[in-house]
């Protein structure tokens, strides 16, 4: 499964990424929603895990601006 993690918390982003990689998933990560929008333009993801609250553009901004494929599942999270 190809997964994108979008979270401004580097430690959380890296920890989740490491766990998913250990389960043989392909994982890309980024710290901001603008970069994530560009990433989904050039790659297809099976699952996107995105933080709701980020400093510049939040998870809702991403959802409104990203061209997410129909088969991609998205989980919007907050701590």
XYZ file of C-alpha atoms in Angstrom, residues 40 43-46 48 66-74:
15
model
C -0.777 13.899 -5.010
C 1.777 10.183 -7.403
C -1.180 7.962 -6.602
C -1.729 7.057 -2.965
C -3.909 4.336 -1.494
C -3.479 9.656 3.103
C -5.883 18.358 -3.591
C -6.976 16.292 -6.565
C -7.370 13.036 -4.683
C -8.180 9.902 -6.655
C -11.495 8.148 -6.096
C -9.820 5.049 -4.714
C -7.707 6.976 -2.201
C -8.877 6.874 1.403
C -8.127 9.885 3.607
